[in-house]
Amino acid sequence: MAFGFLTADAIARSLGIQGEDQRRVSAALVYQLQKISLSGHCCVPEEQLVDAVEKVIKVNRNIVWDVLKHDMSEGVLEQETIGDTVLVYPDYLYWAEKGTAKRLLMLQDKANILKVQSPEQKVQDWENSAGITLADQQRQAVEAVLTHGIFVLTGGPGTGKTTVIRGMIDILEQLGLEILLGAPTGRAAKRLSEATGRKASTVHRLLEAQGSDDMDSFFGRCEDEPLEADVIILDEVSMMDITLMSHFLKAVPEGSHVILVGDVDQLPAVGPGAVLKDILRSQVIPQIRLTEVFRQSEASSIVVNAHAINAGRMPAWSNEAGSDFIFLEINDAEAAEAKVVDICLYYARQMGQAALDNVQVLSPMHRGSCGVEALNQKLQETLNPFQGSENELKTITRLFRLGDKVMQNKNNYEKGVFNGDIGYICDLEPGKLTVKFGQDFEVEYEKGDFRELQLAYCMTVHKSQGSEYPIIILPLVPGHHIMLQRNLLYTAVTRAKERVIIVGSKNALYTAVSNDKTRKRYTLLAERLGHKL
């Protein structure tokens, strides 16, 4: 059984380990760096680390400084100096970041030269055969993959990324190249497959992931057993953290081309790092950002409003029947919560079971009124009420019912299900349940596995990344103020294909639009790529 630091520390103190013992301080440094990584950082200024450890274990800061310097000199912790600042890394994130930079630069340098005399003519020929006229930026992007080993394509909704990807794939296939398509989540991979008409897999499945869901995960594909492809296209790269990107790049064979696609204005990865943002910031890897919006001609308020939000402007809405962008002003959080449930019930009556696939509630936060936990409980009671004890399974913290919409909340390589995968409970027995993911894939869960599942009638905006749903319902209330940021609102709105319904206060909406202060992440990937360290 593994113990967290605080539990282990309490046990150690009861056994007589002194408060200033070097082993205790060293463990506290590692513990604090792990906490920092959960906030998205790869490293942290040494002063901040010492402050945090001093508060946690109540030890004189001079002693903490001495242990920190010792651990860095012994290689227990890694460090980089930029300007006058020393940044401290946990070992695994240091090598992941360093390895990512090294592999990107190597792959860019070693990519096989494609035998194309005139990339411009090749793209023009594709346009003629496909009956498509690309915009200048789109054309430049398709031409770029014929001349660069690594290429990054970014852009918001309606800017034609999918058209560009199709053009890239068609032309690269004409050259006889083997292409792999991937994305960080199953839902993102499914979207990529539907958009291109080709098979797409999660990055974990491409890498033949095995083992546990932490830093000692094992991947069947690596430097010794690389992927078998001439070109690899990854979509939704903004969701990839530094450790997954490091594992992926290790598995890319020398000579292959890599195309990274994503929307840099969305929320960053849940894990440590800001990979896509840092690659773009470095200006070292060839890149094109698509800015021209094509879907405005379809009068999509969703696309127009997404770009307005991204520019710091309030969205425009209409509450008339048929509107695709609706704002229902309800200032009381509990009343807003009840309204969200009423809307979901309305769609359930209109669509039946299909409403669970087509309508997704998102929330900025887990707890509180209009939070994920409260809404999931109320939506379960409303959309899947009690129908007899034989149709439900209770644990201390969870209640599951037959037919519930659920989400896997951690990677389970043994079962072949990954963080963010969504399914429905299709069978219940005492101490066991079965979840159906997709049409033909069923997974059994026993009592010890139940903690890997959570209800998914409502999910956080972070968890929705890489997905699209016809209808998105988003409560925004003052109690969400900690999480009200522009990139969160932008990410939520861009999950909708047909309709956005925001329920809440205008003040909360205004706060989200106005707040462009994204939380700084301490990373040095861009500096490594630019040889600034």
Coordinates of C-alpha atoms in Angstrom, one line a residue, residues 100 104 150-156 161 237-238 245 260-266 274-290 523 525-527 529-530 532:
T100 CA 10.8 16.6 -26.1
L104 CA 11.6 17.8 -32.0
I150 CA 7.8 19.0 -38.3
F151 CA 4.9 21.3 -38.9
V152 CA 2.3 22.9 -36.6
L153 CA -1.1 24.0 -37.7
T154 CA -3.3 26.0 -35.4
G155 CA -6.5 28.0 -35.7
G156 CA -9.9 28.5 -34.2
K161 CA -8.3 23.1 -40.3
V237 CA -2.3 18.8 -29.4
S238 CA -3.2 21.5 -26.9
M245 CA 4.5 14.3 -25.8
L260 CA 0.8 18.8 -35.0
V261 CA -2.7 20.3 -35.1
G262 CA -4.6 22.2 -32.4
D263 CA -6.3 25.3 -31.2
V264 CA -3.8 27.2 -28.9
D265 CA -6.5 29.4 -27.5
Q266 CA -8.2 26.5 -25.8
A274 CA 2.1 23.9 -22.2
V275 CA 3.4 22.0 -25.2
L276 CA 1.6 23.5 -28.1
K277 CA 1.9 27.0 -26.8
D278 CA 5.6 26.6 -26.1
I279 CA 6.3 25.1 -29.5
L280 CA 4.6 28.1 -31.2
R281 CA 6.2 30.5 -28.8
S282 CA 9.7 29.2 -29.7
Q283 CA 9.3 30.2 -33.4
V284 CA 11.7 27.4 -34.2
I285 CA 9.2 24.9 -35.6
P286 CA 7.5 25.9 -38.9
Q287 CA 3.9 26.9 -38.2
I288 CA 0.8 28.5 -39.7
R289 CA -2.1 29.9 -37.8
L290 CA -5.3 30.0 -39.7
T523 CA 8.0 25.6 -18.4
L525 CA 10.3 24.0 -23.5
A526 CA 10.3 27.1 -25.8
E527 CA 13.7 28.2 -24.4
L529 CA 13.9 24.7 -28.5
G530 CA 15.5 28.1 -29.1
K532 CA 18.4 29.8 -24.9

